[in-house]
PDB file of C-alpha atoms in Angstrom:
ATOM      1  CA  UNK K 201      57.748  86.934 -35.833  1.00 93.00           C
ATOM      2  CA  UNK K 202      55.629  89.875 -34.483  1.00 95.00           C
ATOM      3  CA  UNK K 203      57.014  91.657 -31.945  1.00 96.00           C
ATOM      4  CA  UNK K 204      55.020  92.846 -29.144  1.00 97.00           C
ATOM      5  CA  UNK K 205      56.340  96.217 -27.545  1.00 97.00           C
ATOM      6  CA  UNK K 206      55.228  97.435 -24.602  1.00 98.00           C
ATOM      7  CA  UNK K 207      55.470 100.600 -23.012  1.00 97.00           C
ATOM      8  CA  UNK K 208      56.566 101.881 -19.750  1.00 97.00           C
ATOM      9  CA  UNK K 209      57.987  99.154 -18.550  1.00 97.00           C
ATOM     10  CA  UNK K 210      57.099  99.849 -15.102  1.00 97.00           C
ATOM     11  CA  UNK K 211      55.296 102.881 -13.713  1.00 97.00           C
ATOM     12  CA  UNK K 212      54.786 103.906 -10.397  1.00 97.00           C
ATOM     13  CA  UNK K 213      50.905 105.316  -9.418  1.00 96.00           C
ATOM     14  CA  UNK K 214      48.838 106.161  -6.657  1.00 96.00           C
ATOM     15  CA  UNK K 215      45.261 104.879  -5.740  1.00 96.00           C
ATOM     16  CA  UNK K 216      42.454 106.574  -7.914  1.00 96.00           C
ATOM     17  CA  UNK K 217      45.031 107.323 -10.681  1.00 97.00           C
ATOM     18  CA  UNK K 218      44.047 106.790 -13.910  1.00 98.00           C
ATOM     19  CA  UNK K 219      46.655 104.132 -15.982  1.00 98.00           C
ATOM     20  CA  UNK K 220      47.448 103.847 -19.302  1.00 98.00           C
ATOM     21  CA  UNK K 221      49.556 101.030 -20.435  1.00 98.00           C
ATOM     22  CA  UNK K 222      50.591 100.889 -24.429  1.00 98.00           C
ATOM     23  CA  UNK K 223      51.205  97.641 -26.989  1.00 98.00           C
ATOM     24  CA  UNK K 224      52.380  98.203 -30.078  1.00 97.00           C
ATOM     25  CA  UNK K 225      52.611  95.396 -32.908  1.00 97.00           C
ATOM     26  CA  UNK K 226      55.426  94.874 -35.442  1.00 96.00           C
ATOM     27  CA  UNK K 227      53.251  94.081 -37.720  1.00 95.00           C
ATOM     28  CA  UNK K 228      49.155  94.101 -38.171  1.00 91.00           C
ATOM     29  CA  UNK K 229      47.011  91.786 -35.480  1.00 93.00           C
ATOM     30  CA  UNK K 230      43.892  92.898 -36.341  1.00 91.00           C
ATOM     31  CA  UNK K 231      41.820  92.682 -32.902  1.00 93.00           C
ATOM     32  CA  UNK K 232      43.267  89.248 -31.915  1.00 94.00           C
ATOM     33  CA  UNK K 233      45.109  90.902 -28.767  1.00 96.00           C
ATOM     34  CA  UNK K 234      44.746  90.176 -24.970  1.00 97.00           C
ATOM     35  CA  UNK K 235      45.147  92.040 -22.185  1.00 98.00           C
ATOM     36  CA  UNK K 236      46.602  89.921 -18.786  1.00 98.00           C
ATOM     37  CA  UNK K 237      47.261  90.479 -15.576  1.00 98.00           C
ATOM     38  CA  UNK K 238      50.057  88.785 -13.377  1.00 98.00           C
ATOM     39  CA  UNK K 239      50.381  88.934  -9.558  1.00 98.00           C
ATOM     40  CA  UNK K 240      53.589  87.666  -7.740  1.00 96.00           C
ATOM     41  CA  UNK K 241      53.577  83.566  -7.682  1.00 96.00           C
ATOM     42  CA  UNK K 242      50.058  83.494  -9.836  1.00 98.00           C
ATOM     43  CA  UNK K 243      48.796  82.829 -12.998  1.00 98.00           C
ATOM     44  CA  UNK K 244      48.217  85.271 -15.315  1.00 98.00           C
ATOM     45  CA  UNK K 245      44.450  86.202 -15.468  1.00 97.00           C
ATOM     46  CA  UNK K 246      42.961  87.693 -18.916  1.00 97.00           C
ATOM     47  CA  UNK K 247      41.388  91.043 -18.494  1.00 98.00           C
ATOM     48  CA  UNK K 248      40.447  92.387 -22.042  1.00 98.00           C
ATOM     49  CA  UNK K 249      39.954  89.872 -24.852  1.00 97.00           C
ATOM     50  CA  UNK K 250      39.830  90.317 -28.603  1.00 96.00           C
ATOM     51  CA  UNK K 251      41.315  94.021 -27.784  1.00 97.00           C
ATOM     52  CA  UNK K 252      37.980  95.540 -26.458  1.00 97.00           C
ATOM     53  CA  UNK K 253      36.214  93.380 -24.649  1.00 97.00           C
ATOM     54  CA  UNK K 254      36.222  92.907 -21.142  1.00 97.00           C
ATOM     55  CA  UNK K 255      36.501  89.038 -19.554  1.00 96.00           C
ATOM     56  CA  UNK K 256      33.107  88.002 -17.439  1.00 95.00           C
ATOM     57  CA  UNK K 257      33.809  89.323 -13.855  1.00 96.00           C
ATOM     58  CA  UNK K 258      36.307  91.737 -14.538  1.00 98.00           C
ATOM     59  CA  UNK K 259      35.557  94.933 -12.813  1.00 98.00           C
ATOM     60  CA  UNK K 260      34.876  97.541 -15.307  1.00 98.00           C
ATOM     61  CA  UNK K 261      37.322  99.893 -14.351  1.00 98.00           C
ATOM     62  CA  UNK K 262      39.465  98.020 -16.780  1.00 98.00           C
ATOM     63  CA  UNK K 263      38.784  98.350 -20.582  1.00 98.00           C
ATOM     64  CA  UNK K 264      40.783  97.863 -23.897  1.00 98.00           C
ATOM     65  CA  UNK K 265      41.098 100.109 -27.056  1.00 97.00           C
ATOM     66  CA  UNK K 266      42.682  99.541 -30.476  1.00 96.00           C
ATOM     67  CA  UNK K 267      43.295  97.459 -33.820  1.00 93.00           C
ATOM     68  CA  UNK K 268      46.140  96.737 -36.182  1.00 93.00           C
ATOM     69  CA  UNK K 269      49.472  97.470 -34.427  1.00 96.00           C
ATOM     70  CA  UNK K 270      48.769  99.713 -31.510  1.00 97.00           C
ATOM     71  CA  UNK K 271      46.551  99.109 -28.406  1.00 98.00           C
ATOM     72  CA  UNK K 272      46.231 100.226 -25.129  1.00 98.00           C
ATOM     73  CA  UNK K 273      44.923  99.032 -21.769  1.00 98.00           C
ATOM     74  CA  UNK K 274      42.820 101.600 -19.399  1.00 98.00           C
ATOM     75  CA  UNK K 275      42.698 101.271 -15.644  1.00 98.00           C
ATOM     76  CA  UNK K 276      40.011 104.576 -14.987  1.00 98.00           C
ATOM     77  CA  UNK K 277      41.092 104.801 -11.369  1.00 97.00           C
ATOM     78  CA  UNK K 278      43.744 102.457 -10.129  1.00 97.00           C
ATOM     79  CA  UNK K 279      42.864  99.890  -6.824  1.00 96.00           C
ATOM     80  CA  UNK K 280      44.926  98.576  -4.350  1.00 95.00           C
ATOM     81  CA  UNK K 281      44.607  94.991  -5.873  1.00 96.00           C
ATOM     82  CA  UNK K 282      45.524  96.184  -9.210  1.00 97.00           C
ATOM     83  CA  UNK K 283      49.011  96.390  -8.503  1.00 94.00           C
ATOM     84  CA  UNK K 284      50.547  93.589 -10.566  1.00 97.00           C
ATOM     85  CA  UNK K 285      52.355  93.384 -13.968  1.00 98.00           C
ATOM     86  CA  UNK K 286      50.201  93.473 -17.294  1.00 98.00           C
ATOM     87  CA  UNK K 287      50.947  91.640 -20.377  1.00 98.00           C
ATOM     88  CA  UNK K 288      49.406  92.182 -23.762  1.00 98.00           C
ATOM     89  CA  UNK K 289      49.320  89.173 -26.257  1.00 97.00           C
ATOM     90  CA  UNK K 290      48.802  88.722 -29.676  1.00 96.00           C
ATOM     91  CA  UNK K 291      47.448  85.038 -31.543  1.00 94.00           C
ATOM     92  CA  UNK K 292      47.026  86.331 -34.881  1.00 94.00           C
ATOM     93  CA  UNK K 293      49.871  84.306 -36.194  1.00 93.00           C
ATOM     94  CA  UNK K 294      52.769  81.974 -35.332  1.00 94.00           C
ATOM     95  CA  UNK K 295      54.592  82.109 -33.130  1.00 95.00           C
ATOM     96  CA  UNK K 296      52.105  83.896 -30.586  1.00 96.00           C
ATOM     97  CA  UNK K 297      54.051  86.626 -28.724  1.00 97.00           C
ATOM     98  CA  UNK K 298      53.682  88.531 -25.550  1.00 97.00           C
ATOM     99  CA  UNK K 299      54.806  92.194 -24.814  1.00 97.00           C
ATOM    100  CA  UNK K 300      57.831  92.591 -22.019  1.00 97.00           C
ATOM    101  CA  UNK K 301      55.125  93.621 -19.443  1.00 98.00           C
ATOM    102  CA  UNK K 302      54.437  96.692 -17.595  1.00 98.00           C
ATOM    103  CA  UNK K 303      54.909  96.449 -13.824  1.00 98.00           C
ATOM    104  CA  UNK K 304      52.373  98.582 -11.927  1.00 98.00           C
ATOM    105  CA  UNK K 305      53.819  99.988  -8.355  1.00 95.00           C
ATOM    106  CA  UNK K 306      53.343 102.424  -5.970  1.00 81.00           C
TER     107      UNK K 306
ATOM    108  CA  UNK X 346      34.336  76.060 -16.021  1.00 90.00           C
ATOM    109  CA  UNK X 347      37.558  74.386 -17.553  1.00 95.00           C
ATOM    110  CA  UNK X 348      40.210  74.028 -14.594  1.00 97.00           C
ATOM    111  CA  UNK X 349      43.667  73.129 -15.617  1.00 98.00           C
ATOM    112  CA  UNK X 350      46.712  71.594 -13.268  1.00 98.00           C
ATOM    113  CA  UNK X 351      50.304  71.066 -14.313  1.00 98.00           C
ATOM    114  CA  UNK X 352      52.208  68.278 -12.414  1.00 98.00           C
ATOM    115  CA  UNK X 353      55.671  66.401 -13.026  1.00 97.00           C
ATOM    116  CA  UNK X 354      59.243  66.686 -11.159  1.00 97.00           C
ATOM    117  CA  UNK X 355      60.258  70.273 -10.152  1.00 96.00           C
ATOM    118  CA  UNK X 356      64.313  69.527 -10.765  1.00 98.00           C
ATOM    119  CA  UNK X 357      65.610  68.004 -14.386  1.00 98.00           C
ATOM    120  CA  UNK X 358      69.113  66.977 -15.063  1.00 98.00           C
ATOM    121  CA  UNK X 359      71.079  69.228 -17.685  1.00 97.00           C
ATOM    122  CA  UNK X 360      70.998  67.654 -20.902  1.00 97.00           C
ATOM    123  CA  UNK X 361      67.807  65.680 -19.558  1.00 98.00           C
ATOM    124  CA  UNK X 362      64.365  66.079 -20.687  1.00 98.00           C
ATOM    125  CA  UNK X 363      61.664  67.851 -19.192  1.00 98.00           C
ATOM    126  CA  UNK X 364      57.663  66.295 -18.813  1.00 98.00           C
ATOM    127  CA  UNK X 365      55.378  67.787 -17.613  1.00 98.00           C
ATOM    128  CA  UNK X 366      51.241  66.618 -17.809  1.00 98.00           C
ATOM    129  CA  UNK X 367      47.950  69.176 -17.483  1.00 98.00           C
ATOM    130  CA  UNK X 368      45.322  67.536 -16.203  1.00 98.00           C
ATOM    131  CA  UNK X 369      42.047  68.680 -17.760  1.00 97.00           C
ATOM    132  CA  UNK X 370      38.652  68.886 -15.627  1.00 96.00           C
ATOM    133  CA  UNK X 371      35.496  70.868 -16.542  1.00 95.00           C
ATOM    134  CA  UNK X 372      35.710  70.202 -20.601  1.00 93.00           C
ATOM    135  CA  UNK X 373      36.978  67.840 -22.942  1.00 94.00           C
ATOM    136  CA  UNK X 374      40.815  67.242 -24.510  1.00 94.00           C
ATOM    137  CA  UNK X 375      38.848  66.633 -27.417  1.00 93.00           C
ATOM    138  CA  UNK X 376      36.982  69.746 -27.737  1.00 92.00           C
ATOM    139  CA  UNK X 377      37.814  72.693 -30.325  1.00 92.00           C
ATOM    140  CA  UNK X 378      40.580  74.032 -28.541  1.00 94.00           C
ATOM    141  CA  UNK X 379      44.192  74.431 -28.601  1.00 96.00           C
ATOM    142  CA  UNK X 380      46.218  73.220 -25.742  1.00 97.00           C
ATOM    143  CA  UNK X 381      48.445  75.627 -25.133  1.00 98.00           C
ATOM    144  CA  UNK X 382      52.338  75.103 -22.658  1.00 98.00           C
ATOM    145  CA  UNK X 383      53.627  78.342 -21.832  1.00 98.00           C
ATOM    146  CA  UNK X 384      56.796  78.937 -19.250  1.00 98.00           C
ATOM    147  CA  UNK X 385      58.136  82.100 -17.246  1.00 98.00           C
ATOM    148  CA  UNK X 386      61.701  82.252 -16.234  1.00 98.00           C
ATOM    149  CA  UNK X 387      62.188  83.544 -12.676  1.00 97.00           C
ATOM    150  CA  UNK X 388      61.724  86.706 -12.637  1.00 96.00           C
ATOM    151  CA  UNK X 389      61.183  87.284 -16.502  1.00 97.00           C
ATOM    152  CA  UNK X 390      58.453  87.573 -19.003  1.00 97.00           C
ATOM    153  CA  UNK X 391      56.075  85.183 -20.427  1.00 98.00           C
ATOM    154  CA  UNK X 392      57.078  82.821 -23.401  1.00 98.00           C
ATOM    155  CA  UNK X 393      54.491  80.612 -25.448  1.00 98.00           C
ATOM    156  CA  UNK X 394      56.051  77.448 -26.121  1.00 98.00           C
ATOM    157  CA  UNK X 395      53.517  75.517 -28.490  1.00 97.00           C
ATOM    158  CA  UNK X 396      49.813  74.224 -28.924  1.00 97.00           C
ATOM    159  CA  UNK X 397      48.125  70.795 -29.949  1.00 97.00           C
ATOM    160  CA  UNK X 398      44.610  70.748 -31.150  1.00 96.00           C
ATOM    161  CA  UNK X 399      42.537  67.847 -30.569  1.00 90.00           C
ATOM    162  CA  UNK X 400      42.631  67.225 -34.205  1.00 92.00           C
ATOM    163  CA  UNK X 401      46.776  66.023 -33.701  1.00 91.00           C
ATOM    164  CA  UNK X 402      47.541  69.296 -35.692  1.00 95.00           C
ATOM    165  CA  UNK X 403      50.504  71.659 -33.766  1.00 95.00           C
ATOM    166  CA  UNK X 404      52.599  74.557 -33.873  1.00 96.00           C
ATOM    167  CA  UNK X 405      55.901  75.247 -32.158  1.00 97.00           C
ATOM    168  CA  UNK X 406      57.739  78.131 -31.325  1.00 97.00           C
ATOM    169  CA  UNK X 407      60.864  78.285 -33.429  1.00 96.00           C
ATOM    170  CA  UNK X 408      63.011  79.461 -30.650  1.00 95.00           C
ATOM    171  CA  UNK X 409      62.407  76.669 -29.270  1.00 95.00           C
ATOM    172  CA  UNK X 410      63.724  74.348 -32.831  1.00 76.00           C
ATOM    173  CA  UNK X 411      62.806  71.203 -32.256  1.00 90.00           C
ATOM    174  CA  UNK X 412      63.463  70.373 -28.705  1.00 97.00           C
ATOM    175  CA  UNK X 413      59.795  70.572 -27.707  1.00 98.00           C
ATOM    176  CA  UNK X 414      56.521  68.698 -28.418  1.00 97.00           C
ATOM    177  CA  UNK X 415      53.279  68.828 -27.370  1.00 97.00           C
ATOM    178  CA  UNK X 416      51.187  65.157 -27.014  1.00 97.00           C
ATOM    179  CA  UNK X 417      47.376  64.599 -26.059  1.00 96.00           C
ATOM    180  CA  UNK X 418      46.115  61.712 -24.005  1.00 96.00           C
ATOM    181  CA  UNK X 419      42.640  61.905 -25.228  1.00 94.00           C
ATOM    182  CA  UNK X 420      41.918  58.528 -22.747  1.00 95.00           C
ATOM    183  CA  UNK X 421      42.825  60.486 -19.134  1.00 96.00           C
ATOM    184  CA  UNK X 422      41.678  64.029 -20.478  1.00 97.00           C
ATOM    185  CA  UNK X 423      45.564  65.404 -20.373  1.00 97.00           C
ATOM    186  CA  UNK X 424      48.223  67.051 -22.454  1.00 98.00           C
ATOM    187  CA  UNK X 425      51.482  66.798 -22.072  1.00 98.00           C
ATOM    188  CA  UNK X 426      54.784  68.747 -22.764  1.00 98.00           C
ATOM    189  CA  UNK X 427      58.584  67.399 -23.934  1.00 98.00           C
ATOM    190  CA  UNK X 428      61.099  69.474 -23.694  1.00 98.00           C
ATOM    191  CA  UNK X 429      64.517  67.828 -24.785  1.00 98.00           C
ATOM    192  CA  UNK X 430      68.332  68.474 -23.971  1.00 97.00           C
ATOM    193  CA  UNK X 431      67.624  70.880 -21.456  1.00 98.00           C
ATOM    194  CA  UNK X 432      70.324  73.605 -20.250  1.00 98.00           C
ATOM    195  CA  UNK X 433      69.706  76.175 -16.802  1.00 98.00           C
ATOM    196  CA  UNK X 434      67.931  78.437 -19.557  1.00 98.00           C
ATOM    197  CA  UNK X 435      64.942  76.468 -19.290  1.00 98.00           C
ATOM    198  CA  UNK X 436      64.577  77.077 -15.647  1.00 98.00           C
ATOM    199  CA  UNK X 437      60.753  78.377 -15.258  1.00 98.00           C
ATOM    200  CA  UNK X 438      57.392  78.523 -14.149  1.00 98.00           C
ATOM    201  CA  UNK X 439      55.657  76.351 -16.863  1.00 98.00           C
ATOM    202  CA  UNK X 440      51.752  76.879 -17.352  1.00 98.00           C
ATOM    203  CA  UNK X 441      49.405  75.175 -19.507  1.00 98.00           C
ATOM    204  CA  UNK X 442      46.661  76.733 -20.854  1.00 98.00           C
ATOM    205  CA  UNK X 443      43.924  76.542 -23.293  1.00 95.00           C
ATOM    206  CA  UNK X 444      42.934  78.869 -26.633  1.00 94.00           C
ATOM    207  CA  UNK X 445      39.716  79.730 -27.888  1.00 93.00           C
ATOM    208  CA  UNK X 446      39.318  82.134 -30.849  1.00 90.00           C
ATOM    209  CA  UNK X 447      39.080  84.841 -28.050  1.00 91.00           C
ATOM    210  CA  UNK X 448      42.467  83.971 -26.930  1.00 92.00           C
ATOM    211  CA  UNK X 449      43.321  81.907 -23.220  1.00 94.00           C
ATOM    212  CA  UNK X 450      40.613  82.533 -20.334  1.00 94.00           C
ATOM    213  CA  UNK X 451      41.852  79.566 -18.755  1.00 96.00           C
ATOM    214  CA  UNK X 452      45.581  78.480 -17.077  1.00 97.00           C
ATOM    215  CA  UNK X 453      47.117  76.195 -14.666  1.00 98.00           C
ATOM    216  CA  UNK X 454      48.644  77.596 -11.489  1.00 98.00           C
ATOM    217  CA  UNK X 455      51.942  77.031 -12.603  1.00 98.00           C
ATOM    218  CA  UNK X 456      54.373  74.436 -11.536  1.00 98.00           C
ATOM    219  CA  UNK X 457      58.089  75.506 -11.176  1.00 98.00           C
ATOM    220  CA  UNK X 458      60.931  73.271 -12.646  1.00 98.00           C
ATOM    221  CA  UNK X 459      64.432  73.881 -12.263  1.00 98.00           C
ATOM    222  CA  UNK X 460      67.384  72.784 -14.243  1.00 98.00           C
ATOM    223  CA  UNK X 461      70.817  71.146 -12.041  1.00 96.00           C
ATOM    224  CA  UNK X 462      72.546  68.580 -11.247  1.00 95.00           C
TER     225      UNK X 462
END
């Protein structure tokens, strides 16, 4: 199995702060990673798709970097509403595995 | 737009077995894509459980051995999920969800189910 590692685990910001949240893969996934986000008693929602590319209606503050076994996910200046807990995914092989998440506070 | 919605009973007997059916509106069961069950334990992370493409073809998470399978009811545009001898483990939010190439734009809203007698 590839593992999906995520790092922090949580992280406490500010509004207007600029995020950074890591993936790294056990092994290769080439590009086939996504980037989700989960609020409280939702589903998740995908942000970033195929490692780079931002999902239709997304705001753009959000963008995705990275191939093979690292990646990261960019907030540019963090929003109230983006508090929440982000989840990378990889589907390159079986079984499909997410990282532990990264909770996003205040 | 492809809008998904999990339903079945939110409590399941230990050693019971747990259905649950995703009701499919806005596309086809039998397009090319892979219908996807995916569960959350309270407060925990996200597991993916298995996938069924319209073709009857599947894949299974080994953690999960043989306990679960994934069916498709290609008549009422739905999917379903079995999950056999069940234990307080499988306690969680279960979501079902769809993959393209580009990965899963699309879920349920979840539907909690909760293992006790």
């Amino acid at each position: 199995d590839i593992q999906m590692t995520q790092s922090p685990s949580s992280l406490s910001a500010s509004v207007g702060d600029r995020v950074i949240i890591t993936c790294r893969a056990s092994q290769g996934v080439t590009n086939d990673l996504g980037w989700y986000q989960q609020k409280p008693g939702k589903a998740p929602k995908r942000l970033i798709y195929l490692a780079s590319s931002l999902q239709s209606g997304v705001p753009s503050r959000f963008s995705g970097s990275g191939s093979g076994t690292e990646f990261t996910l960019t907030i540019s200046s963090l929003q109230p509403e983006d508090f929440a807990t982000y989840y990378c995914l990889h589907h390159t092989s079986y079984p499909l595995t997410f990282g532990g998440g990264t909770k996003v506070e205040i | 737009q492809v809008q998904l919605q999990e339903s079945g009973p939110g409590l399941v007997e230990p050693s019971g077995t747990l259905s649950l059916t995703c009701t499919v509106s806005g596309g086809s069961i039998s397009s090319n894509t892979w219908w996807t069950w995916v569960r959350q334990p309270p407060g925990k992370g996200l597991e993916w459980m298995g996938e069924m493409h319209q073709s009857e073809t599947s894949n299974y998470n080994p953690s999960l051995k043989s306990r679960v399978s994934i069916l498709l009811d290609k008549s009422n545009n739905q999917f379903s999920l079995k999950l056999t001898s069940v234990t307080a483990a499988d306690t969680a939010v279960y979501y079902c969800t769809n993959r393209y190439s580009s990965g899963y734009p699309y879920w349920g809203q979840g539907t909690l189910v909760t293992v006790s007698s």
